[in-house]
Short mmCIF file of C-alpha atoms in Angstrom, two decimals:
data_model
loop_
_atom_site.label_atom_id
_atom_site.label_comp_id
_atom_site.label_asym_id
_atom_site.label_seq_id
_atom_site.Cartn_x
_atom_site.Cartn_y
_atom_site.Cartn_z
CA MET Z 251 0.00 0.00 0.00
CA GLY Z 252 2.85 2.34 0.84
CA ILE Z 253 0.71 4.85 2.70
CA LYS Z 254 2.44 5.93 5.86
CA LYS Z 255 -0.37 8.11 7.12
CA ILE Z 256 -3.34 5.85 6.66
CA ILE Z 257 -5.90 8.29 8.12
CA LYS Z 258 -5.86 12.00 7.27
CA LEU Z 259 -8.53 14.38 8.50
CA LYS Z 260 -8.03 18.05 7.73
CA ASN Z 261 -10.14 21.01 8.88
CA ILE Z 262 -13.12 18.83 9.69
CA PHE Z 263 -16.30 20.60 10.64
CA HIS Z 264 -19.38 18.65 11.61
CA ALA Z 265 -22.54 19.52 13.50
CA PHE Z 266 -25.98 18.11 14.20
CA GLY Z 267 -28.27 21.10 13.89
CA SER Z 268 -26.89 23.85 16.09
CA ARG Z 269 -24.74 21.42 18.11
CA VAL Z 270 -21.18 21.59 16.80
CA LEU Z 271 -19.31 18.30 17.24
CA PHE Z 272 -16.05 19.02 15.42
CA ASN Z 273 -14.67 22.42 14.65
CA ASN Z 274 -11.53 22.58 12.57
CA VAL Z 275 -10.32 19.13 13.61
CA ASN Z 276 -7.12 17.66 12.18
CA ILE Z 277 -6.05 14.06 12.77
CA TRP Z 278 -3.21 12.04 11.25
CA ILE Z 279 -2.86 8.36 12.08
CA GLU Z 280 0.04 6.27 10.90
CA ARG Z 281 -0.28 2.80 9.50
CA GLY Z 282 -0.04 0.00 12.06
CA SER Z 283 -0.64 2.22 15.07
CA PHE Z 284 -2.98 1.58 17.98
CA VAL Z 285 -4.95 4.70 18.86
CA PHE Z 286 -7.28 5.17 21.80
CA LEU Z 287 -10.00 7.74 21.24
CA THR Z 288 -11.46 9.08 24.47
CA GLY Z 289 -14.00 11.69 25.41
CA ASP Z 290 -17.15 12.19 27.43
CA SER Z 291 -20.50 10.76 26.38
CA GLY Z 292 -21.82 12.75 23.42
CA SER Z 293 -18.39 14.23 22.67
CA GLY Z 294 -18.49 12.72 19.16
CA LYS Z 295 -16.41 9.54 19.39
CA THR Z 296 -18.97 7.42 17.50
CA THR Z 297 -19.52 10.19 14.94
CA LEU Z 298 -15.78 10.43 14.34
CA LEU Z 299 -15.56 6.66 13.85
CA LYS Z 300 -18.52 6.79 11.46
CA ILE Z 301 -16.76 9.52 9.50
CA LEU Z 302 -13.68 7.30 9.29
CA HIS Z 303 -15.91 4.42 8.16
CA GLY Z 304 -17.56 6.53 5.47
CA GLU Z 305 -21.02 6.21 7.01
CA ILE Z 306 -21.24 9.94 7.70
CA SER Z 307 -19.81 12.70 5.54
CA PRO Z 308 -18.52 15.70 7.48
CA LEU Z 309 -20.13 19.01 6.60
CA SER Z 310 -16.76 20.33 5.48
CA GLY Z 311 -13.11 19.35 5.45
CA TYR Z 312 -10.82 16.82 3.81
CA VAL Z 313 -10.95 13.11 4.62
CA SER Z 314 -8.59 10.52 3.23
CA ILE Z 315 -8.68 6.95 4.50
CA ALA Z 316 -6.36 4.23 3.19
CA GLY Z 317 -5.71 6.30 0.09
CA ILE Z 318 -9.40 6.88 -0.70
CA ASN Z 319 -10.50 10.51 -0.66
CA PHE Z 320 -14.08 11.06 0.39
CA GLY Z 321 -16.25 13.08 -1.90
CA PRO Z 322 -19.44 12.98 -3.94
CA ARG Z 323 -17.62 11.41 -6.89
CA ASN Z 324 -16.52 8.45 -4.78
CA LYS Z 325 -19.95 7.83 -3.29
CA GLY Z 326 -20.62 4.78 -5.46
CA PHE Z 327 -17.27 3.24 -4.53
CA MET Z 328 -17.45 3.59 -0.77
CA HIS Z 329 -17.89 -0.18 -0.43
CA ASN Z 330 -14.21 -0.48 -1.41
CA LEU Z 331 -13.35 1.60 1.64
CA ARG Z 332 -15.51 -0.53 3.93
CA ARG Z 333 -13.66 -3.63 2.82
CA LYS Z 334 -10.43 -2.06 4.05
CA VAL Z 335 -11.89 -0.30 7.07
CA THR Z 336 -14.15 -2.34 9.33
CA MET Z 337 -15.98 -1.33 12.44
CA ILE Z 338 -17.08 -3.00 15.66
CA HIS Z 339 -20.24 -1.19 16.68
CA GLN Z 340 -21.16 -0.41 20.25
CA ASP Z 341 -24.33 -2.51 19.97
CA PHE Z 342 -22.62 -5.21 17.82
CA ILE Z 343 -25.37 -5.11 15.10
CA LEU Z 344 -25.62 -8.86 14.56
CA LEU Z 345 -28.32 -10.84 12.80
CA GLU Z 346 -29.85 -12.40 15.89
CA ASP Z 347 -31.69 -15.19 14.07
CA ARG Z 348 -28.54 -16.41 12.27
CA SER Z 349 -25.76 -18.65 13.50
CA VAL Z 350 -22.38 -17.35 14.65
CA GLU Z 351 -20.67 -18.51 11.45
CA ASP Z 352 -23.38 -17.03 9.23
CA ASN Z 353 -22.81 -13.66 10.85
CA ILE Z 354 -19.03 -13.86 10.59
CA VAL Z 355 -18.85 -14.85 6.91
CA LEU Z 356 -21.37 -12.22 5.76
CA PRO Z 357 -18.70 -9.65 4.71
CA LEU Z 358 -16.76 -12.33 2.82
CA ARG Z 359 -19.89 -13.29 0.91
CA ALA Z 360 -20.49 -9.62 0.12
CA MET Z 361 -16.96 -9.49 -1.32
CA GLY Z 362 -17.65 -12.51 -3.54
CA ILE Z 363 -15.12 -14.81 -1.88
CA SER Z 364 -15.58 -18.51 -2.65
CA LYS Z 365 -17.07 -20.89 -0.10
CA THR Z 366 -13.79 -22.83 0.34
CA GLN Z 367 -11.83 -19.69 1.06
CA ARG Z 368 -14.53 -18.46 3.40
CA GLN Z 369 -14.46 -21.73 5.31
CA LYS Z 370 -10.67 -21.59 5.71
CA ARG Z 371 -10.71 -18.05 7.05
CA LEU Z 372 -13.68 -18.79 9.26
CA ASP Z 373 -11.96 -21.75 10.94
CA ILE Z 374 -8.91 -19.63 11.76
CA ILE Z 375 -10.96 -16.74 13.15
CA LEU Z 376 -13.18 -19.04 15.20
CA ARG Z 377 -10.09 -20.66 16.73
CA THR Z 378 -8.41 -17.31 17.44
CA LEU Z 379 -11.47 -15.90 19.17
CA GLU Z 380 -12.45 -19.18 20.86
CA LEU Z 381 -15.81 -19.34 19.13
CA THR Z 382 -15.47 -22.84 17.63
CA LYS Z 383 -17.76 -24.50 20.20
CA ILE Z 384 -20.61 -22.07 19.58
CA ARG Z 385 -20.17 -21.69 15.83
CA LYS Z 386 -23.60 -23.19 15.08
CA ASN Z 387 -25.43 -21.34 17.87
CA ARG Z 388 -27.84 -18.59 16.99
CA CYS Z 389 -26.73 -15.13 18.09
CA ASN Z 390 -29.87 -14.56 20.14
CA SER Z 391 -28.69 -17.33 22.50
CA LEU Z 392 -25.24 -15.79 23.13
CA SER Z 393 -23.98 -13.78 26.08
CA GLY Z 394 -22.85 -10.16 25.68
CA GLY Z 395 -19.19 -11.16 25.64
CA GLU Z 396 -19.78 -13.85 23.03
CA LYS Z 397 -21.71 -11.45 20.84
CA GLN Z 398 -18.84 -9.02 21.12
CA ARG Z 399 -16.37 -11.65 19.95
CA VAL Z 400 -18.67 -12.47 17.01
CA ALA Z 401 -18.73 -8.76 16.09
CA ILE Z 402 -14.92 -8.66 16.33
CA ALA Z 403 -14.62 -11.82 14.24
CA ARG Z 404 -16.87 -10.30 11.56
CA ALA Z 405 -14.73 -7.16 11.48
CA ILE Z 406 -11.42 -9.04 11.45
CA ILE Z 407 -12.21 -11.80 8.93
CA VAL Z 408 -11.69 -9.50 5.93
CA ASN Z 409 -8.11 -8.67 7.07
CA PRO Z 410 -8.83 -4.95 7.30
CA LEU Z 411 -6.23 -2.25 7.06
CA ILE Z 412 -8.03 -0.29 9.76
CA LEU Z 413 -10.24 -1.58 12.53
CA LEU Z 414 -12.52 0.91 14.24
CA ALA Z 415 -13.85 -0.23 17.61
CA ASP Z 416 -16.67 1.77 19.15
CA GLU Z 417 -16.56 1.29 22.93
CA PRO Z 418 -16.18 -2.48 22.64
CA THR Z 419 -15.44 -2.81 26.36
CA GLY Z 420 -18.66 -1.06 27.36
CA ASN Z 421 -20.27 -4.14 28.84
CA LEU Z 422 -17.22 -6.24 29.70
CA ASP Z 423 -15.59 -6.84 33.06
CA ASN Z 424 -11.95 -6.02 33.65
CA ARG Z 425 -10.63 -9.49 32.80
CA GLN Z 426 -12.60 -9.64 29.52
CA THR Z 427 -11.54 -6.09 28.66
CA ILE Z 428 -7.86 -6.97 28.96
CA ARG Z 429 -8.45 -10.13 26.94
CA LEU Z 430 -10.16 -8.14 24.21
CA ILE Z 431 -7.32 -5.63 24.08
CA LYS Z 432 -4.86 -8.50 23.79
CA ILE Z 433 -6.81 -9.91 20.85
CA LEU Z 434 -6.90 -6.54 19.10
CA ARG Z 435 -3.21 -6.03 19.85
CA HIS Z 436 -2.53 -9.38 18.19
CA PHE Z 437 -4.14 -8.16 14.95
CA ASN Z 438 -2.43 -4.78 15.38
CA LEU Z 439 0.96 -6.48 15.48
CA HIS Z 440 0.04 -8.15 12.19
CA GLY Z 441 -0.41 -4.73 10.56
CA THR Z 442 -3.99 -3.67 11.26
CA THR Z 443 -4.35 -0.07 12.41
CA ILE Z 444 -6.70 0.09 15.38
CA VAL Z 445 -8.78 3.07 16.47
CA PHE Z 446 -10.37 2.19 19.80
CA ALA Z 447 -13.03 4.52 21.20
CA THR Z 448 -13.45 4.28 24.96
CA HIS Z 449 -14.49 6.18 28.07
CA ASN Z 450 -11.53 4.80 29.95
CA PRO Z 451 -8.14 6.40 29.17
CA GLU Z 452 -6.51 3.92 31.59
CA LEU Z 453 -6.70 1.24 28.89
CA LYS Z 454 -3.77 2.89 27.11
CA ARG Z 455 -1.31 1.40 29.55
CA HIS Z 456 -2.18 -2.11 28.31
CA VAL Z 457 -0.84 -1.34 24.84
CA GLU Z 458 2.75 -0.29 24.34
CA ASN Z 459 3.50 2.56 21.93
CA SER Z 460 -0.18 3.42 21.62
CA ARG Z 461 -1.55 6.92 21.13
CA LEU Z 462 -4.37 8.60 22.99
CA ILE Z 463 -6.55 11.20 21.32
CA HIS Z 464 -9.04 13.05 23.48
CA ILE Z 465 -12.09 14.86 22.14
CA ILE Z 466 -13.06 17.88 24.22
CA ASN Z 467 -15.15 20.93 23.32
CA SER Z 468 -15.29 20.02 19.61
CA LYS Z 469 -11.49 19.87 19.45
CA ILE Z 470 -8.86 17.16 19.49
CA GLN Z 471 -6.18 16.90 22.14
CA GLU Z 472 -3.22 14.58 21.63
CA ILE Z 473 -2.39 13.28 25.07
CA GLY Z 474 0.32 10.77 24.40
CA MET U 233 -18.58 -17.38 -10.88
CA GLY U 234 -17.59 -16.69 -7.27
CA TYR U 235 -19.38 -13.38 -7.09
CA ILE U 236 -22.48 -14.64 -8.92
CA GLY U 237 -22.50 -17.68 -6.64
CA CYS U 238 -22.37 -15.38 -3.61
CA ILE U 239 -25.31 -13.37 -4.98
CA PHE U 240 -27.36 -16.58 -5.29
CA GLU U 241 -26.28 -17.65 -1.82
CA GLN U 242 -27.45 -14.31 -0.47
CA THR U 243 -30.81 -14.75 -2.25
CA LEU U 244 -31.18 -18.20 -0.68
CA SER U 245 -30.26 -16.72 2.67
CA TYR U 246 -33.12 -14.22 2.31
CA MET U 247 -35.43 -17.15 1.58
CA LYS U 248 -34.15 -19.20 4.51
CA TYR U 249 -34.75 -16.72 7.31
CA LYS U 250 -37.76 -14.72 8.53
CA LYS U 251 -40.18 -17.22 7.04
CA LYS U 252 -43.20 -15.86 8.91
CA TYR U 253 -42.76 -12.46 7.30
CA GLN U 254 -42.22 -14.06 3.93
CA LEU U 255 -45.50 -15.92 4.33
CA ILE U 256 -47.25 -12.63 5.03
CA ILE U 257 -45.63 -11.14 1.93
CA ILE U 258 -46.64 -14.14 -0.20
CA LEU U 259 -50.18 -13.89 1.14
CA LEU U 260 -50.36 -10.19 0.25
CA ILE U 261 -49.04 -10.64 -3.29
CA SER U 262 -51.19 -13.75 -3.79
CA VAL U 263 -54.31 -11.73 -2.94
CA LEU U 264 -53.15 -9.10 -5.43
CA SER U 265 -52.45 -11.74 -8.04
CA PHE U 266 -55.83 -13.39 -7.42
CA LEU U 267 -57.76 -10.12 -7.64
CA SER U 268 -56.08 -9.01 -10.83
CA GLY U 269 -56.57 -12.52 -12.28
CA LEU U 270 -60.23 -12.47 -11.28
CA PHE U 271 -60.65 -9.13 -13.02
CA LEU U 272 -58.95 -10.50 -16.13
CA LEU U 273 -61.09 -13.66 -16.02
CA ILE U 274 -64.39 -11.81 -15.66
CA HIS U 275 -63.35 -9.16 -18.20
CA THR U 276 -62.42 -11.74 -20.83
CA ASN U 277 -65.49 -13.89 -20.29
CA LEU U 278 -67.98 -11.02 -20.11
CA ASN U 279 -66.53 -9.48 -23.25
CA ALA U 280 -66.88 -12.81 -25.01
CA TYR U 281 -70.43 -13.17 -23.67
CA ILE U 282 -71.47 -9.73 -24.88
CA ALA U 283 -69.79 -10.31 -28.22
CA LYS U 284 -71.66 -13.60 -28.50
CA LYS U 285 -74.92 -11.83 -27.75
CA ASN U 286 -74.03 -9.45 -30.52
CA THR U 287 -73.44 -12.13 -33.14
CA GLY U 288 -75.97 -13.84 -35.36
CA LYS U 289 -77.74 -10.67 -36.40
CA THR U 290 -79.54 -10.99 -39.67
CA VAL U 291 -80.23 -8.27 -42.20
CA ILE U 292 -82.38 -8.99 -45.24
CA ILE U 293 -82.13 -6.74 -48.28
CA TYR U 294 -84.70 -6.49 -51.03
CA TRP U 295 -83.91 -4.86 -54.32
CA ASP U 296 -86.45 -3.07 -56.46
CA ASN U 297 -88.26 -5.17 -59.10
CA ASN U 298 -86.85 -3.09 -61.95
CA VAL U 299 -83.18 -3.48 -61.01
CA ASP U 300 -80.93 -5.48 -63.36
CA ARG U 301 -79.10 -8.54 -62.10
CA SER U 302 -75.73 -6.93 -62.99
CA LYS U 303 -76.54 -3.96 -60.75
CA VAL U 304 -77.58 -6.31 -57.92
CA GLU U 305 -74.35 -8.29 -58.27
CA GLU U 306 -72.36 -5.05 -58.21
CA ASP U 307 -74.12 -4.08 -54.95
CA LEU U 308 -73.49 -7.54 -53.50
CA LYS U 309 -69.81 -7.23 -54.33
CA LYS U 310 -69.62 -3.93 -52.43
CA ILE U 311 -71.59 -5.34 -49.47
CA SER U 312 -69.42 -8.46 -49.20
CA SER U 313 -66.31 -6.28 -48.95
CA ILE U 314 -67.63 -4.70 -45.71
CA LYS U 315 -65.83 -6.15 -42.68
CA GLY U 316 -68.11 -8.22 -40.44
CA VAL U 317 -70.73 -8.73 -43.14
CA LYS U 318 -71.24 -12.07 -44.82
CA ILE U 319 -73.69 -12.84 -47.60
CA GLU U 320 -75.47 -15.90 -46.33
CA LYS U 321 -78.16 -16.37 -48.96
CA PHE U 322 -79.16 -14.82 -52.27
CA TYR U 323 -82.48 -15.30 -54.00
CA THR U 324 -83.42 -14.31 -57.51
CA PRO U 325 -87.11 -13.48 -58.32
CA LYS U 326 -87.36 -17.03 -59.69
CA ASP U 327 -86.16 -18.43 -56.35
CA ALA U 328 -88.76 -16.25 -54.64
CA ILE U 329 -91.55 -17.75 -56.74
CA LYS U 330 -90.20 -21.21 -55.96
CA ILE U 331 -90.22 -20.50 -52.23
CA LEU U 332 -93.73 -19.14 -52.39
CA THR U 333 -95.02 -22.13 -54.35
CA GLN U 334 -92.97 -25.02 -52.96
CA GLY U 335 -91.35 -23.81 -49.75
CA SER U 336 -92.25 -24.82 -46.22
CA LEU U 337 -94.93 -22.82 -44.44
CA PRO U 338 -92.70 -20.98 -41.95
CA LEU U 339 -90.36 -19.91 -44.72
CA ILE U 340 -93.22 -18.73 -46.89
CA THR U 341 -94.76 -16.85 -43.98
CA LYS U 342 -91.45 -15.17 -43.08
CA TYR U 343 -90.66 -14.34 -46.69
CA SER U 344 -94.05 -12.90 -47.47
CA GLN U 345 -94.19 -10.95 -44.21
CA THR U 346 -90.84 -9.26 -44.63
CA ASN U 347 -90.83 -8.74 -48.39
CA PRO U 348 -93.20 -6.02 -49.46
CA LYS U 349 -92.47 -6.60 -53.13
CA ILE U 350 -92.91 -10.39 -52.83
CA ILE U 351 -90.89 -11.19 -55.92
CA SER U 352 -87.51 -9.48 -56.17
CA TYR U 353 -83.79 -10.04 -55.76
CA THR U 354 -83.22 -10.80 -52.08
CA SER U 355 -80.09 -11.32 -49.98
CA VAL U 356 -79.75 -12.50 -46.41
CA LEU U 357 -76.70 -11.03 -44.65
CA ALA U 358 -75.09 -12.48 -41.56
CA VAL U 359 -73.77 -9.45 -39.66
CA ASP U 360 -71.18 -9.47 -36.89
CA LEU U 361 -70.63 -5.81 -36.04
CA LYS U 362 -70.17 -4.34 -32.57
CA GLY U 363 -71.74 -1.23 -31.04
CA MET U 364 -73.19 1.18 -33.55
CA GLY U 365 -71.85 -0.90 -36.43
CA LEU U 366 -75.26 -2.28 -37.41
CA SER U 367 -76.93 1.16 -37.48
CA ASN U 368 -74.10 2.47 -39.64
CA LEU U 369 -74.43 -0.52 -41.95
CA ILE U 370 -78.17 0.11 -42.39
CA LYS U 371 -77.50 3.79 -43.13
CA ARG U 372 -74.90 2.78 -45.70
CA LEU U 373 -77.16 0.19 -47.36
CA LYS U 374 -79.92 2.77 -47.65
CA THR U 375 -77.64 4.89 -49.83
CA TYR U 376 -77.56 2.15 -52.51
CA PRO U 377 -80.14 3.29 -55.12
CA GLY U 378 -81.33 -0.20 -56.14
CA ILE U 379 -82.17 -1.36 -52.62
CA LYS U 380 -85.83 -0.88 -51.91
CA ASN U 381 -86.24 -2.29 -48.44
CA ILE U 382 -84.07 -3.49 -45.53
CA TYR U 383 -85.32 -5.74 -42.78
CA TYR U 384 -83.56 -6.07 -39.42
CA ASN U 385 -84.38 -6.31 -35.70
CA PRO U 386 -83.58 -2.95 -34.04
CA ASN U 387 -83.96 -4.48 -30.55
CA LYS U 388 -80.73 -6.41 -30.97
CA VAL U 389 -78.78 -3.21 -31.56
CA ASP U 390 -80.33 -1.54 -28.53
CA MET U 391 -79.65 -4.56 -26.33
CA TYR U 392 -76.00 -4.64 -27.28
CA ILE U 393 -75.57 -0.93 -26.57
CA ARG U 394 -77.35 -1.28 -23.20
CA LEU U 395 -75.34 -4.34 -22.20
CA ASN U 396 -72.11 -2.72 -23.24
CA HIS U 397 -72.94 0.45 -21.34
CA VAL U 398 -73.73 -1.43 -18.11
CA TYR U 399 -70.59 -3.52 -18.48
CA LYS U 400 -68.39 -0.46 -19.05
CA CYS U 401 -69.79 1.16 -15.87
CA ILE U 402 -69.14 -1.97 -13.80
CA GLU U 403 -65.68 -2.32 -15.34
CA SER U 404 -64.72 1.27 -14.43
CA VAL U 405 -65.81 0.75 -10.81
CA ALA U 406 -63.95 -2.59 -10.67
CA ILE U 407 -60.76 -1.01 -12.07
CA GLY U 408 -60.96 1.80 -9.52
CA LEU U 409 -61.43 -0.64 -6.64
CA LEU U 410 -58.66 -2.86 -7.95
CA VAL U 411 -56.25 0.07 -8.14
CA ILE U 412 -57.06 1.12 -4.54
CA ILE U 413 -56.73 -2.46 -3.21
CA THR U 414 -53.50 -2.93 -5.19
CA LEU U 415 -52.00 0.25 -3.73
CA VAL U 416 -52.95 -0.70 -0.15
CA LEU U 417 -51.68 -4.29 -0.44
CA PHE U 418 -48.55 -3.19 -2.27
CA PHE U 419 -47.78 -0.64 0.43
CA LEU U 420 -48.19 -3.34 3.09
CA TYR U 421 -45.93 -5.71 1.13
CA TYR U 422 -43.24 -3.11 0.70
CA SER U 423 -43.43 -2.07 4.37
CA VAL U 424 -43.13 -5.66 5.64
CA LEU U 425 -40.22 -6.32 3.29
CA LYS U 426 -38.46 -3.15 4.37
CA LEU U 427 -38.97 -3.95 8.04
CA THR U 428 -37.59 -7.48 7.74
CA ARG U 429 -34.52 -6.64 5.67
CA ILE U 430 -33.41 -3.26 6.95
CA LYS U 431 -30.91 -4.66 9.48
CA GLU U 432 -29.40 -7.18 7.11
CA CYS U 433 -29.03 -4.55 4.40
CA TYR U 434 -27.36 -2.23 6.89
CA ILE U 435 -24.93 -4.94 7.99
CA LEU U 436 -24.12 -5.76 4.38
CA TYR U 437 -23.62 -2.07 3.72
CA ILE U 438 -21.22 -1.54 6.66
CA THR U 439 -19.29 -4.68 5.80
CA GLY U 440 -18.50 -3.58 2.27
CA ALA U 441 -21.28 -4.90 0.03
CA SER U 442 -21.40 -3.19 -3.34
CA ARG U 443 -24.65 -1.72 -4.64
CA THR U 444 -24.99 -4.71 -7.00
CA PHE U 445 -24.71 -7.10 -4.07
CA LEU U 446 -27.31 -5.15 -2.14
CA LEU U 447 -29.75 -4.78 -5.03
CA VAL U 448 -29.57 -8.01 -7.06
CA PRO U 449 -30.32 -10.61 -4.32
CA PHE U 450 -33.14 -8.37 -3.15
CA ILE U 451 -34.58 -8.27 -6.68
CA PHE U 452 -34.19 -12.05 -7.10
CA HIS U 453 -35.87 -12.55 -3.75
CA GLY U 454 -38.77 -10.31 -4.80
CA ALA U 455 -39.06 -12.20 -8.10
CA ILE U 456 -39.17 -15.58 -6.32
CA LEU U 457 -41.81 -14.33 -3.88
CA GLY U 458 -43.75 -12.93 -6.85
CA LEU U 459 -43.55 -16.25 -8.71
CA ILE U 460 -44.75 -18.28 -5.71
CA SER U 461 -47.58 -15.79 -5.22
CA ALA U 462 -48.50 -15.97 -8.92
CA ILE U 463 -48.84 -19.76 -8.68
CA ILE U 464 -50.96 -19.52 -5.50
CA GLY U 465 -53.06 -16.73 -7.03
CA LEU U 466 -53.70 -18.81 -10.17
CA LEU U 467 -54.68 -21.86 -8.09
CA PHE U 468 -57.23 -19.77 -6.20
CA LEU U 469 -58.42 -18.34 -9.49
CA TRP U 470 -58.89 -21.83 -10.87
CA GLY U 471 -61.06 -22.69 -7.87
CA SER U 472 -63.03 -19.47 -8.24
CA GLN U 473 -63.72 -20.22 -11.87
CA TYR U 474 -65.63 -23.36 -10.81
CA TYR U 475 -67.62 -21.38 -8.29
CA LEU U 476 -68.39 -18.62 -10.82
CA ASN U 477 -69.56 -21.20 -13.33
CA TYR U 478 -71.81 -22.69 -10.68
CA LEU U 479 -73.15 -19.20 -9.99
CA PHE U 480 -73.65 -17.89 -13.53
CA PHE U 481 -74.08 -20.89 -15.79
CA THR U 482 -77.78 -21.07 -14.99
CA PRO U 483 -80.89 -19.72 -16.71
CA PRO U 484 -81.46 -17.08 -17.87
CA ILE U 485 -77.82 -15.93 -17.99
CA TRP U 486 -75.97 -19.01 -19.24
CA LEU U 487 -72.66 -17.24 -18.76
CA LYS U 488 -69.88 -19.79 -18.94
CA MET U 489 -66.57 -18.74 -17.37
CA ASP U 490 -63.58 -20.15 -19.22
CA PHE U 491 -60.18 -20.10 -17.50
CA LEU U 492 -57.48 -17.71 -18.67
CA THR U 493 -55.80 -18.53 -21.95
CA PRO U 494 -52.09 -19.55 -21.81
CA TYR U 495 -51.28 -15.98 -22.87
CA GLY U 496 -53.48 -14.64 -20.05
CA ILE U 497 -51.77 -16.94 -17.53
CA LEU U 498 -48.38 -15.76 -18.75
CA MET U 499 -49.37 -12.09 -18.53
CA GLN U 500 -50.85 -12.62 -15.09
CA SER U 501 -47.68 -14.37 -13.85
CA ILE U 502 -45.41 -11.69 -15.34
CA PHE U 503 -47.52 -8.98 -13.68
CA THR U 504 -47.19 -10.67 -10.27
CA VAL U 505 -43.44 -11.28 -10.62
CA LEU U 506 -42.94 -7.65 -11.68
CA LEU U 507 -44.96 -6.57 -8.66
CA GLY U 508 -42.60 -8.59 -6.45
CA ILE U 509 -39.53 -7.10 -8.10
CA PHE U 510 -40.90 -3.57 -7.99
CA GLY U 511 -41.71 -3.88 -4.28
CA SER U 512 -38.19 -5.18 -3.58
CA CYS U 513 -36.55 -2.36 -5.52
CA LEU U 514 -38.68 0.22 -3.77
CA ALA U 515 -37.89 -1.29 -0.34
CA VAL U 516 -34.13 -1.40 -0.91
CA LYS U 517 -34.15 2.13 -2.32
CA ASP U 518 -36.03 3.34 0.73
CA ILE U 519 -33.67 1.52 3.10
CA SER U 520 -30.79 3.12 1.23
CA LYS U 521 -32.35 6.56 1.46
CA LYS U 522 -32.88 6.33 5.20
CA THR U 523 -29.82 4.41 6.32
CA PHE U 524 -27.03 4.35 3.76
CA ASN U 525 -26.51 7.95 2.97
CA LYS U 526 -28.29 7.42 -0.41
CA GLU U 527 -25.43 5.37 -1.81
CA ILE U 528 -27.56 2.86 -3.75
#
C-alpha cells in the first residue's frame, strides 16, 4: 500500500443542527498504530468513527482513508473503503436469528469470496477468538461477551487495514476487557491499524507505543 | 462465478430466514395476483359473452323489381367487402316464386311478411358488427339506389348498446377498486419487506457490500416471492372459476366462465413477478435513502 499516514482528516467541521461536534479538527494516524479515542459521552467519538468508516460525511473538510478521498464522486465506490476499514459497533449489530458462522462470513460473501476460502478463514478466526464451540449457535442465544467476539470476528475476517472499535469494552468486566485488548493487539501487530473509542483512558497502559486522542469541546487533544 | 454464486447464496439466505414475514408477503401478493386474475377472467369472459350476444344478427335486403341482375351483383360485391358482413343467402325473383309455391310454411310466412315486393332479388346477410356498427351498416345500405327495403331487428342493436354500457360502468368501478386495493396491499408488502430486511441490508452495507450485491439478491428474492404468489393466485383463481360457473351458468344468464388462456396466464404471472420485483426495488431504495446515505 505504501501509505504511511493511513488516516488523514483536515479542517473537519461537523454539526448536528446547532450542536457543533467538530470544529476545525485535524487528525493524522500512521499505518499499524494503535490509537485510543477518548472523550465524554456525546463528545463525538462514535460520529468520528462513522466519519472514518464513510457512514457519515462531514459538513466540510478533507478526509482521506487508506488512500481513498471522500467526496461525492466516490460515493458509489465507498464499499471499497468498507472492505479495508471495518468497524465493531457499540451494539454489535448482529443478525440475531442467524448462527455465529453465518454472521461472521457475511462480509466475505459480500466481497464474492468462494465458499472454500470463506471456510478456511472462518476456521482460523473461530479458533483465534475461541468461538469454535458455539459456531452453530444462533446469536440470540449468546452472552454479551460472546456477541462481542462475534462482532470482532466479523470485522477481522476481511483482514482490514483499519479496525474501528466503538466502545467495545462497554459491557465487559476487567478481565474480559484486557483479553479483548490483547486480541486486538494481536491483529495490530500483524499490521492492522486500530482506532479504539473508549471512556476509559486507563486502557492505554495495556498497549505499548499506543496513542491517545481526546475529544473535548469540539477539538482534538493529543495526550500521548 | 464466485461473485455470482455469492449473490445466489445471499438470495437463498433471504429465503431461509424470517419465514413468517415471507408468508405474510406471499399472502399479500397472492391476494393481489388473485384479484387481478379475477378481473382479467371476468373481463375476458364477459366481453366474449357480450360479443356472443351481438353475433348472429340478420339483415335482409330487397332490391327493387326493376333493377338489373348486374346492378344487384355489383351491390353484392360492395356489401361483401364490408368487414363483419357475410352474404349468407341470395335469392333471384325465380327463387322467390319457388319459395312461395314449394317452400315450407314458416319460410313462406317469413318471406311474405318481410318482403313487401314479394318477388324481387333478395339477400340474407349475416352481420357481426359491434356497437353502432349495425346502425351504420343500415345507413350505408340505404344509400344504394337499387335497394328498396331493408329488414332487421332494431332491438338487438339496442340490447347490445345497453349491455355494453352497463358492463363499461361496472368495469370502471372494478378497475378503480382494484387500483385502490393494489396500492394498499402493495404498500403493506413493501413495508413488511423493508422492516424485515433493513438490518441485514445495513450490515451488508457496513461490511463492504457493493450496490450490485445489495440490489440483485433483493430483486431475485422479490421475483421468487412474486412467482410463488403468482402460482398460488392462479390456483385460487382456478377454484373461483368453478364457483363462478356454478353461480352464472344457470338460466337465464348461461354465462360460462372459461379459465385464462395460456397468454393470459403468462401475462398474469409476469404482472405478479414484476410486482414482487418492484416492491423489492422500492424497499431497498427506501432503506438506502434512510440508512445508507443514499449510496444505492
